[in-house]
mmCIF file of C-alpha atoms in Angstrom:
data_model
loop_
_atom_site.group_PDB
_atom_site.id
_atom_site.type_symbol
_atom_site.label_atom_id
_atom_site.label_comp_id
_atom_site.label_asym_id
_atom_site.label_seq_id
_atom_site.Cartn_x
_atom_site.Cartn_y
_atom_site.Cartn_z
ATOM 1 C CA MET A 1 131.940 45.054 106.019
ATOM 2 C CA ALA A 2 129.932 47.800 107.722
ATOM 3 C CA ASN A 3 127.629 45.173 109.226
ATOM 4 C CA ALA A 4 130.420 42.786 110.192
ATOM 5 C CA PRO A 5 130.815 41.970 113.907
ATOM 6 C CA LEU A 6 133.019 44.415 115.801
ATOM 7 C CA ILE A 7 135.694 43.383 118.293
ATOM 8 C CA LEU A 8 136.875 46.087 120.687
ATOM 9 C CA LEU A 9 140.541 45.684 121.636
ATOM 10 C CA ALA A 10 141.696 47.263 124.905
ATOM 11 C CA ALA A 11 145.369 47.814 125.652
ATOM 12 C CA GLY A 12 147.706 49.982 127.681
ATOM 13 C CA GLY A 13 149.436 52.624 125.601
ATOM 14 C CA THR A 14 152.852 50.975 125.348
ATOM 15 C CA GLY A 15 154.287 48.809 122.597
ATOM 16 C CA GLY A 16 154.264 45.702 124.785
ATOM 17 C CA HIS A 17 150.478 45.911 125.006
ATOM 18 C CA LEU A 18 149.677 47.567 121.691
ATOM 19 C CA PHE A 19 151.688 45.334 119.362
ATOM 20 C CA PRO A 20 149.843 42.080 120.304
ATOM 21 C CA ALA A 21 146.548 43.959 119.976
ATOM 22 C CA GLU A 22 147.575 45.134 116.523
ATOM 23 C CA ALA A 23 148.549 41.596 115.532
ATOM 24 C CA LEU A 24 145.169 40.211 116.604
ATOM 25 C CA GLY A 25 143.428 43.078 114.825
ATOM 26 C CA VAL A 26 145.197 42.250 111.560
ATOM 27 C CA GLU A 27 144.047 38.627 111.822
ATOM 28 C CA LEU A 28 140.449 39.529 112.717
ATOM 29 C CA ILE A 29 140.222 41.942 109.780
ATOM 30 C CA ARG A 30 141.595 39.199 107.527
ATOM 31 C CA ARG A 31 138.641 37.086 108.689
ATOM 32 C CA GLY A 32 136.160 39.813 107.749
ATOM 33 C CA LEU A 33 135.565 41.353 111.176
ATOM 34 C CA ARG A 34 135.873 44.987 112.237
ATOM 35 C CA VAL A 35 138.123 46.172 115.073
ATOM 36 C CA ARG A 36 138.609 49.293 117.171
ATOM 37 C CA LEU A 37 141.079 50.101 119.916
ATOM 38 C CA ALA A 38 140.326 51.459 123.389
ATOM 39 C CA THR A 39 143.457 52.782 125.078
ATOM 40 C CA ASP A 40 144.981 55.790 126.798
ATOM 41 C CA ALA A 41 146.442 58.877 125.151
ATOM 42 C CA ARG A 42 149.971 57.413 124.995
ATOM 43 C CA ALA A 43 148.934 55.189 122.085
ATOM 44 C CA LEU A 44 148.534 58.231 119.853
ATOM 45 C CA ARG A 45 152.354 58.460 119.725
ATOM 46 C CA TYR A 46 152.564 55.222 117.721
ATOM 47 C CA ARG A 47 152.318 55.855 114.008
ATOM 48 C CA GLY A 48 152.220 53.584 111.011
ATOM 49 C CA GLY A 49 150.480 50.642 112.668
ATOM 50 C CA LEU A 50 147.013 49.207 112.143
ATOM 51 C CA PHE A 51 145.169 51.863 114.120
ATOM 52 C CA SER A 52 144.815 55.473 113.034
ATOM 53 C CA SER A 53 143.357 58.123 115.336
ATOM 54 C CA ASP A 54 139.965 57.467 113.714
ATOM 55 C CA ASP A 55 140.055 53.865 114.950
ATOM 56 C CA ILE A 56 140.946 54.700 118.569
ATOM 57 C CA ASP A 57 138.713 55.503 121.527
ATOM 58 C CA VAL A 58 140.767 57.185 124.247
ATOM 59 C CA VAL A 59 139.614 56.031 127.669
ATOM 60 C CA PRO A 60 140.997 57.916 130.695
ATOM 61 C CA SER A 61 142.918 55.721 133.095
ATOM 62 C CA GLU A 62 145.607 55.772 135.756
ATOM 63 C CA THR A 63 148.129 53.302 137.121
ATOM 64 C CA ILE A 64 148.456 52.554 140.839
ATOM 65 C CA ARG A 65 151.932 53.929 141.501
ATOM 66 C CA SER A 66 152.064 54.189 145.293
ATOM 67 C CA ARG A 67 150.251 53.436 148.521
ATOM 68 C CA ASN A 68 149.900 57.122 149.302
ATOM 69 C CA PRO A 69 146.221 57.695 150.248
ATOM 70 C CA ILE A 70 145.947 60.858 148.165
ATOM 71 C CA ALA A 71 147.475 59.121 145.137
ATOM 72 C CA LEU A 72 145.127 56.148 145.577
ATOM 73 C CA VAL A 73 142.096 58.439 145.728
ATOM 74 C CA ARG A 74 143.270 60.257 142.592
ATOM 75 C CA THR A 75 143.761 56.943 140.801
ATOM 76 C CA GLY A 76 140.333 55.738 141.884
ATOM 77 C CA ILE A 77 138.676 58.912 140.603
ATOM 78 C CA MET A 78 140.435 58.646 137.255
ATOM 79 C CA LEU A 79 139.510 54.967 136.848
ATOM 80 C CA GLY A 80 135.914 55.788 137.800
ATOM 81 C CA TYR A 81 135.807 58.505 135.146
ATOM 82 C CA GLY A 82 137.339 56.069 132.674
ATOM 83 C CA MET A 83 134.597 53.585 133.540
ATOM 84 C CA LEU A 84 131.903 56.128 132.616
ATOM 85 C CA VAL A 85 133.631 56.849 129.303
ATOM 86 C CA ALA A 86 134.077 53.120 128.610
ATOM 87 C CA VAL A 87 130.413 52.356 129.300
ATOM 88 C CA ASN A 88 129.425 54.984 126.726
ATOM 89 C CA VAL A 89 131.950 53.574 124.227
ATOM 90 C CA VAL A 90 130.702 49.998 124.624
ATOM 91 C CA ARG A 91 127.061 51.078 124.413
ATOM 92 C CA ARG A 92 127.759 53.084 121.251
ATOM 93 C CA LEU A 93 129.877 50.449 119.482
ATOM 94 C CA LYS A 94 127.945 47.341 120.582
ATOM 95 C CA PRO A 95 130.984 45.039 120.164
ATOM 96 C CA SER A 96 130.621 41.279 119.986
ATOM 97 C CA ALA A 97 133.488 40.985 122.487
ATOM 98 C CA VAL A 98 136.091 43.075 124.282
ATOM 99 C CA VAL A 99 139.663 41.741 124.338
ATOM 100 C CA GLY A 100 142.165 43.184 126.830
ATOM 101 C CA PHE A 101 145.944 43.018 126.529
ATOM 102 C CA GLY A 102 147.016 44.244 129.943
ATOM 103 C CA GLY A 103 147.748 47.544 131.619
ATOM 104 C CA TYR A 104 145.400 49.618 133.744
ATOM 105 C CA PRO A 105 143.746 51.234 130.681
ATOM 106 C CA THR A 106 142.115 47.837 130.055
ATOM 107 C CA LEU A 107 140.181 47.951 133.332
ATOM 108 C CA PRO A 108 137.427 50.405 132.296
ATOM 109 C CA PRO A 109 136.585 48.740 128.933
ATOM 110 C CA LEU A 110 136.581 45.211 130.376
ATOM 111 C CA MET A 111 134.535 46.228 133.413
ATOM 112 C CA ALA A 112 132.110 48.084 131.138
ATOM 113 C CA ALA A 113 131.801 44.931 129.037
ATOM 114 C CA ARG A 114 130.996 42.890 132.139
ATOM 115 C CA LEU A 115 128.411 45.445 133.270
ATOM 116 C CA LEU A 116 126.710 45.446 129.867
ATOM 117 C CA GLY A 117 126.825 41.688 129.308
ATOM 118 C CA VAL A 118 129.437 41.725 126.533
ATOM 119 C CA PRO A 119 131.876 38.767 126.501
ATOM 120 C CA GLY A 120 135.338 39.643 127.786
ATOM 121 C CA ILE A 121 138.701 38.002 127.086
ATOM 122 C CA ILE A 122 142.123 38.942 128.439
ATOM 123 C CA HIS A 123 145.544 38.085 127.048
ATOM 124 C CA ASP A 124 148.706 38.191 129.148
ATOM 125 C CA ALA A 125 152.120 37.930 127.536
ATOM 126 C CA ASN A 126 154.054 37.538 130.797
ATOM 127 C CA ALA A 127 155.033 34.415 132.706
ATOM 128 C CA VAL A 128 152.939 35.792 135.591
ATOM 129 C CA LEU A 129 149.676 37.731 135.295
ATOM 130 C CA GLY A 130 150.005 41.494 135.507
ATOM 131 C CA ARG A 131 148.085 43.308 138.235
ATOM 132 C CA ALA A 132 145.327 44.610 135.961
ATOM 133 C CA ASN A 133 144.810 41.201 134.362
ATOM 134 C CA ARG A 134 144.895 39.513 137.762
ATOM 135 C CA PHE A 135 142.031 41.740 138.874
ATOM 136 C CA LEU A 136 140.104 41.027 135.674
ATOM 137 C CA SER A 137 140.819 37.281 135.557
ATOM 138 C CA SER A 138 137.734 36.262 137.579
ATOM 139 C CA ARG A 139 135.554 38.777 135.742
ATOM 140 C CA VAL A 140 136.063 37.684 132.115
ATOM 141 C CA ASN A 141 134.843 34.751 130.060
ATOM 142 C CA ALA A 142 138.244 33.513 128.907
ATOM 143 C CA ILE A 143 141.942 33.995 129.584
ATOM 144 C CA ALA A 144 144.665 33.597 126.966
ATOM 145 C CA THR A 145 148.291 33.254 128.022
ATOM 146 C CA ALA A 146 151.490 33.456 126.050
ATOM 147 C CA LEU A 147 153.297 30.816 128.075
ATOM 148 C CA PRO A 148 152.307 27.451 129.542
ATOM 149 C CA GLY A 149 151.585 26.912 133.221
ATOM 150 C CA VAL A 150 150.816 30.536 134.129
ATOM 151 C CA LEU A 151 147.637 29.650 136.035
ATOM 152 C CA ASP A 152 148.161 25.966 136.771
ATOM 153 C CA ARG A 153 148.040 26.629 140.520
ATOM 154 C CA ASP A 154 144.589 28.209 140.311
ATOM 155 C CA PRO A 155 142.096 25.560 139.134
ATOM 156 C CA ALA A 156 139.200 28.026 138.926
ATOM 157 C CA LEU A 157 141.091 30.154 136.420
ATOM 158 C CA ALA A 158 142.967 27.315 134.711
ATOM 159 C CA SER A 159 139.661 25.872 133.509
ATOM 160 C CA LYS A 160 139.026 28.925 131.330
ATOM 161 C CA THR A 161 142.633 29.486 130.265
ATOM 162 C CA THR A 162 144.100 28.741 126.831
ATOM 163 C CA MET A 163 147.790 29.010 125.968
ATOM 164 C CA VAL A 164 148.064 30.713 122.569
ATOM 165 C CA GLY A 165 151.428 32.499 122.574
ATOM 166 C CA THR A 166 151.970 36.211 121.929
ATOM 167 C CA PRO A 167 150.460 37.561 118.692
ATOM 168 C CA MET A 168 153.242 38.885 116.490
ATOM 169 C CA ARG A 169 152.846 42.109 114.520
ATOM 170 C CA PRO A 170 153.341 41.770 110.745
ATOM 171 C CA ALA A 171 156.856 43.256 110.826
ATOM 172 C CA ILE A 172 158.017 40.500 113.210
ATOM 173 C CA LEU A 173 156.407 37.772 111.094
ATOM 174 C CA ALA A 174 158.258 39.147 108.066
ATOM 175 C CA ALA A 175 161.532 39.291 110.001
ATOM 176 C CA ALA A 176 161.055 35.727 111.236
ATOM 177 C CA VAL A 177 161.609 34.498 107.685
ATOM 178 C CA VAL A 178 165.279 35.503 108.005
ATOM 179 C CA LYS A 179 167.231 32.511 109.312
ATOM 180 C CA TYR A 180 169.932 33.030 111.897
ATOM 181 C CA ALA A 181 173.406 33.223 110.378
ATOM 182 C CA PRO A 182 176.194 32.978 112.978
ATOM 183 C CA PRO A 183 179.143 35.364 112.767
ATOM 184 C CA GLU A 184 182.125 34.096 110.827
ATOM 185 C CA VAL A 185 185.436 33.777 112.633
ATOM 186 C CA ASN A 186 187.050 37.222 112.531
ATOM 187 C CA GLY A 187 184.003 38.487 110.628
ATOM 188 C CA PRO A 188 181.530 41.214 111.651
ATOM 189 C CA LEU A 189 179.697 40.724 114.957
ATOM 190 C CA ARG A 190 176.326 42.470 114.973
ATOM 191 C CA LEU A 191 175.330 43.441 118.511
ATOM 192 C CA LEU A 192 171.938 44.992 119.286
ATOM 193 C CA VAL A 193 171.337 46.685 122.655
ATOM 194 C CA VAL A 194 167.796 47.705 123.608
ATOM 195 C CA GLY A 195 166.170 48.408 126.912
ATOM 196 C CA GLY A 196 162.911 50.290 126.665
ATOM 197 C CA SER A 197 162.275 53.593 128.401
ATOM 198 C CA GLN A 198 163.151 52.204 131.831
ATOM 199 C CA GLY A 199 166.034 50.047 130.725
ATOM 200 C CA ALA A 200 168.079 52.251 128.420
ATOM 201 C CA ARG A 201 169.837 54.112 131.248
ATOM 202 C CA VAL A 202 171.480 51.011 132.728
ATOM 203 C CA MET A 203 172.482 49.913 129.245
ATOM 204 C CA SER A 204 174.160 53.285 128.724
ATOM 205 C CA ASP A 205 175.947 52.920 132.055
ATOM 206 C CA ILE A 206 177.202 49.359 131.568
ATOM 207 C CA VAL A 207 177.557 48.529 127.876
ATOM 208 C CA PRO A 208 180.106 51.201 126.808
ATOM 209 C CA PRO A 209 182.635 50.369 129.561
ATOM 210 C CA ALA A 210 182.070 46.661 128.851
ATOM 211 C CA ILE A 211 182.886 47.222 125.189
ATOM 212 C CA GLU A 212 186.028 49.084 126.255
ATOM 213 C CA LYS A 213 187.155 46.006 128.207
ATOM 214 C CA LEU A 214 186.956 43.746 125.140
ATOM 215 C CA GLU A 215 190.091 42.759 123.279
ATOM 216 C CA PRO A 216 190.910 45.431 120.679
ATOM 217 C CA ALA A 217 190.585 42.793 117.953
ATOM 218 C CA LEU A 218 186.858 42.640 118.746
ATOM 219 C CA TRP A 219 186.396 46.395 118.421
ATOM 220 C CA SER A 220 187.000 46.311 114.688
ATOM 221 C CA ARG A 221 184.544 43.425 114.291
ATOM 222 C CA LEU A 222 181.649 45.059 116.123
ATOM 223 C CA ILE A 223 178.677 46.540 114.336
ATOM 224 C CA LEU A 224 176.815 47.957 117.316
ATOM 225 C CA THR A 225 173.246 49.254 117.387
ATOM 226 C CA GLN A 226 172.129 50.670 120.726
ATOM 227 C CA GLN A 227 169.012 52.330 122.040
ATOM 228 C CA VAL A 228 170.131 55.354 124.042
ATOM 229 C CA ARG A 229 168.174 58.078 125.774
ATOM 230 C CA GLU A 230 168.762 61.496 124.284
ATOM 231 C CA GLU A 231 170.368 62.773 127.474
ATOM 232 C CA ASP A 232 172.852 59.873 127.428
ATOM 233 C CA THR A 233 173.769 59.994 123.745
ATOM 234 C CA ALA A 234 176.787 62.299 124.026
ATOM 235 C CA ARG A 235 178.589 60.308 126.728
ATOM 236 C CA VAL A 236 177.879 56.952 125.082
ATOM 237 C CA SER A 237 178.919 58.212 121.654
ATOM 238 C CA ALA A 238 182.152 59.620 123.084
ATOM 239 C CA VAL A 239 183.258 56.153 124.239
ATOM 240 C CA TYR A 240 182.473 54.478 120.937
ATOM 241 C CA ASP A 241 184.097 57.279 118.927
ATOM 242 C CA ARG A 242 187.275 56.963 120.972
ATOM 243 C CA LEU A 243 187.364 53.191 120.384
ATOM 244 C CA LYS A 244 186.429 53.651 116.701
ATOM 245 C CA ILE A 245 183.410 51.357 117.119
ATOM 246 C CA ASN A 246 180.952 51.168 114.216
ATOM 247 C CA ALA A 247 177.920 52.265 116.235
ATOM 248 C CA GLU A 248 174.378 53.471 115.516
ATOM 249 C CA LEU A 249 172.684 55.189 118.462
ATOM 250 C CA ALA A 250 169.068 56.346 118.719
ATOM 251 C CA PRO A 251 166.311 56.684 121.352
ATOM 252 C CA PHE A 252 163.935 54.626 119.211
ATOM 253 C CA PHE A 253 164.213 52.418 116.126
ATOM 254 C CA ASN A 254 161.234 52.245 113.763
ATOM 255 C CA ASP A 255 162.802 49.232 112.042
ATOM 256 C CA LEU A 256 163.519 47.256 115.212
ATOM 257 C CA PRO A 257 162.158 43.929 113.839
ATOM 258 C CA ALA A 258 164.637 44.097 110.952
ATOM 259 C CA LYS A 259 167.455 45.010 113.331
ATOM 260 C CA LEU A 260 166.563 42.032 115.539
ATOM 261 C CA ALA A 261 166.630 39.749 112.515
ATOM 262 C CA SER A 262 170.071 40.927 111.422
ATOM 263 C CA SER A 263 171.648 40.658 114.892
ATOM 264 C CA HIS A 264 174.063 37.985 116.039
ATOM 265 C CA LEU A 265 173.454 38.793 119.731
ATOM 266 C CA VAL A 266 170.896 40.928 121.558
ATOM 267 C CA ILE A 267 171.331 42.554 124.984
ATOM 268 C CA SER A 268 168.007 43.612 126.426
ATOM 269 C CA ARG A 269 165.543 43.908 129.235
ATOM 270 C CA ALA A 270 163.129 40.980 129.492
ATOM 271 C CA GLY A 271 159.762 42.504 128.782
ATOM 272 C CA ALA A 272 157.162 40.017 127.614
ATOM 273 C CA GLY A 273 157.030 41.394 124.078
ATOM 274 C CA THR A 274 160.799 41.401 123.685
ATOM 275 C CA VAL A 275 161.136 37.830 124.949
ATOM 276 C CA ALA A 276 158.346 36.647 122.650
ATOM 277 C CA GLU A 277 159.942 38.353 119.651
ATOM 278 C CA LEU A 278 163.385 36.917 120.421
ATOM 279 C CA ALA A 279 161.785 33.478 120.540
ATOM 280 C CA ALA A 280 159.750 33.997 117.379
ATOM 281 C CA LEU A 281 162.840 35.110 115.455
ATOM 282 C CA GLY A 282 165.224 32.697 117.190
ATOM 283 C CA ARG A 283 167.931 35.134 118.293
ATOM 284 C CA PRO A 284 170.416 34.556 121.142
ATOM 285 C CA SER A 285 170.309 37.114 123.917
ATOM 286 C CA ILE A 286 171.669 38.364 127.209
ATOM 287 C CA LEU A 287 168.668 39.434 129.291
ATOM 288 C CA VAL A 288 168.763 41.821 132.251
ATOM 289 C CA PRO A 289 165.368 41.781 134.002
ATOM 290 C CA LEU A 290 164.048 45.051 135.354
ATOM 291 C CA PRO A 291 164.622 44.897 139.139
ATOM 292 C CA GLY A 292 162.136 45.942 141.779
ATOM 293 C CA ALA A 293 158.979 44.762 140.024
ATOM 294 C CA ILE A 294 156.365 43.489 142.455
ATOM 295 C CA ASP A 295 155.648 40.355 140.435
ATOM 296 C CA GLN A 296 159.211 39.858 139.145
ATOM 297 C CA ASP A 297 157.594 39.287 135.760
ATOM 298 C CA GLN A 298 160.703 40.079 133.723
ATOM 299 C CA PHE A 299 162.784 37.666 135.796
ATOM 300 C CA ALA A 300 160.211 34.945 135.038
ATOM 301 C CA ASN A 301 160.029 35.924 131.347
ATOM 302 C CA ALA A 302 163.809 35.663 130.989
ATOM 303 C CA GLY A 303 163.639 32.296 132.733
ATOM 304 C CA VAL A 304 161.670 30.849 129.818
ATOM 305 C CA LEU A 305 164.505 31.544 127.367
ATOM 306 C CA LEU A 306 167.138 30.658 129.971
ATOM 307 C CA GLN A 307 165.613 27.213 130.531
ATOM 308 C CA SER A 308 165.387 26.589 126.804
ATOM 309 C CA GLY A 309 169.073 27.451 126.397
ATOM 310 C CA GLY A 310 168.292 30.468 124.220
ATOM 311 C CA ALA A 311 169.480 33.209 126.561
ATOM 312 C CA LEU A 312 171.708 34.168 129.444
ATOM 313 C CA ARG A 313 169.967 35.880 132.370
ATOM 314 C CA ILE A 314 171.949 38.376 134.430
ATOM 315 C CA ALA A 315 170.426 40.083 137.464
ATOM 316 C CA GLN A 316 171.023 43.823 137.389
ATOM 317 C CA THR A 317 173.121 43.609 140.572
ATOM 318 C CA GLU A 318 175.493 41.322 138.646
ATOM 319 C CA PHE A 319 175.298 43.267 135.385
ATOM 320 C CA THR A 320 178.727 44.873 135.494
ATOM 321 C CA PRO A 321 181.129 45.917 132.708
ATOM 322 C CA ASP A 322 183.481 43.081 133.686
ATOM 323 C CA ARG A 323 180.740 40.428 133.620
ATOM 324 C CA LEU A 324 179.260 41.656 130.352
ATOM 325 C CA ALA A 325 182.678 41.844 128.673
ATOM 326 C CA VAL A 326 183.370 38.222 129.649
ATOM 327 C CA GLU A 327 180.020 37.036 128.237
ATOM 328 C CA ILE A 328 180.363 38.932 124.956
ATOM 329 C CA SER A 329 183.942 37.704 124.480
ATOM 330 C CA SER A 330 182.965 34.115 125.207
ATOM 331 C CA LEU A 331 180.032 34.115 122.788
ATOM 332 C CA ALA A 332 181.966 35.925 120.070
ATOM 333 C CA ALA A 333 184.583 33.156 120.211
ATOM 334 C CA GLU A 334 181.961 30.389 119.880
ATOM 335 C CA PRO A 335 179.733 30.872 116.823
ATOM 336 C CA ALA A 336 178.445 27.316 117.313
ATOM 337 C CA LYS A 337 177.139 28.249 120.753
ATOM 338 C CA LEU A 338 175.357 31.283 119.334
ATOM 339 C CA THR A 339 173.744 29.050 116.725
ATOM 340 C CA ALA A 340 172.634 26.586 119.395
ATOM 341 C CA MET A 341 171.159 29.444 121.446
ATOM 342 C CA ALA A 342 169.304 30.743 118.400
ATOM 343 C CA GLN A 343 167.809 27.312 117.740
ATOM 344 C CA ALA A 344 166.863 26.918 121.402
ATOM 345 C CA ALA A 345 165.146 30.310 121.480
ATOM 346 C CA ARG A 346 163.233 29.490 118.305
ATOM 347 C CA SER A 347 162.037 26.196 119.835
ATOM 348 C CA VAL A 348 159.828 28.116 122.293
ATOM 349 C CA GLY A 349 158.648 30.735 119.785
ATOM 350 C CA ARG A 350 155.123 30.880 118.369
ATOM 351 C CA LEU A 351 154.259 32.391 114.999
ATOM 352 C CA ASP A 352 150.604 31.302 114.951
ATOM 353 C CA ALA A 353 149.507 33.051 118.146
ATOM 354 C CA ALA A 354 147.321 35.627 116.369
ATOM 355 C CA GLU A 355 145.404 32.847 114.630
ATOM 356 C CA GLN A 356 145.024 30.882 117.858
ATOM 357 C CA LEU A 357 143.797 33.931 119.775
ATOM 358 C CA ALA A 358 141.423 34.887 116.953
ATOM 359 C CA ASP A 359 139.925 31.393 117.121
ATOM 360 C CA LEU A 360 139.377 31.822 120.875
ATOM 361 C CA VAL A 361 137.828 35.275 120.469
ATOM 362 C CA MET A 362 135.419 34.117 117.776
ATOM 363 C CA ASN A 363 134.440 31.102 119.856
ATOM 364 C CA VAL A 364 133.738 33.197 122.959
ATOM 365 C CA ALA A 365 131.898 35.833 120.914
ATOM 366 C CA ARG A 366 129.995 33.067 119.085
ATOM 367 C CA ILE A 367 130.790 34.504 115.685
#
């Protein structure tokens, strides 16, 4: 094993980037290869996954957050420093390939790979390429996408693009075994509300008053699990306590795959990882894309499930307590519709993406 080829995985330090990297790493190790992770310091917060601190190379990086000249200079300096660190990492490790999963922390390792003649591959889980991957797309040997048609309008890039899906971490693959069971009439209705660090605030603002607008008969049926920022917990809990809602609130759920699998309906942002997991598990959802994004990637991601019939998409400007209460009430009264949505979502899900991406990586690396 010590002499086995090494694949260096590069990912931004958030779950949306790290989880697909972990899934590919599991598959590559299963095939007898070695893997390491190059990322930023945020990844050290994630515990219990494939990568321990001994398997991680922290590469300094920075995201372009504004057009302010001083901020741009600071970002450029940090990325330049990250490039020097990444060159040393790639020289020391001598990987057979570097695989990037998006986010600005992938820029230094992939650019170092290009400089040193190491094959580079990028994977993008969104319906549109992220900014870092867009920059890298002409500078790597191969591009893997999670969804079809992402680069159809760019023939130069389409020729080196393969649609593989989004690699699913082991916990999601295990949860995908659980078949969707619709709620029984007058039986428990399991509602899961998640939003990520940027989305939880709007969920805390809208979901509790929406629940209050439901018919009281629904209150006793609800088993509600909601991601809530710590600073919002007291006000959200107060509403649910007053209504006597069976609710579990937390800023983060370590067992989120299992909670997804047990849910009858999910209300969420439309990050690429979330959409891919909803499709892989086949769970109906109400998706509220993050507004203001330059590429409108979450709007496009939600559109994939919307077009399949597996989700409702509500723009944040239309995401009101009244609108949400109407949608929840309507779906709760139609278990058959929830079942149809679950089947539609599952029809666009991929459970073999890690294997497909591993095949691509080994082909490009000539292993």
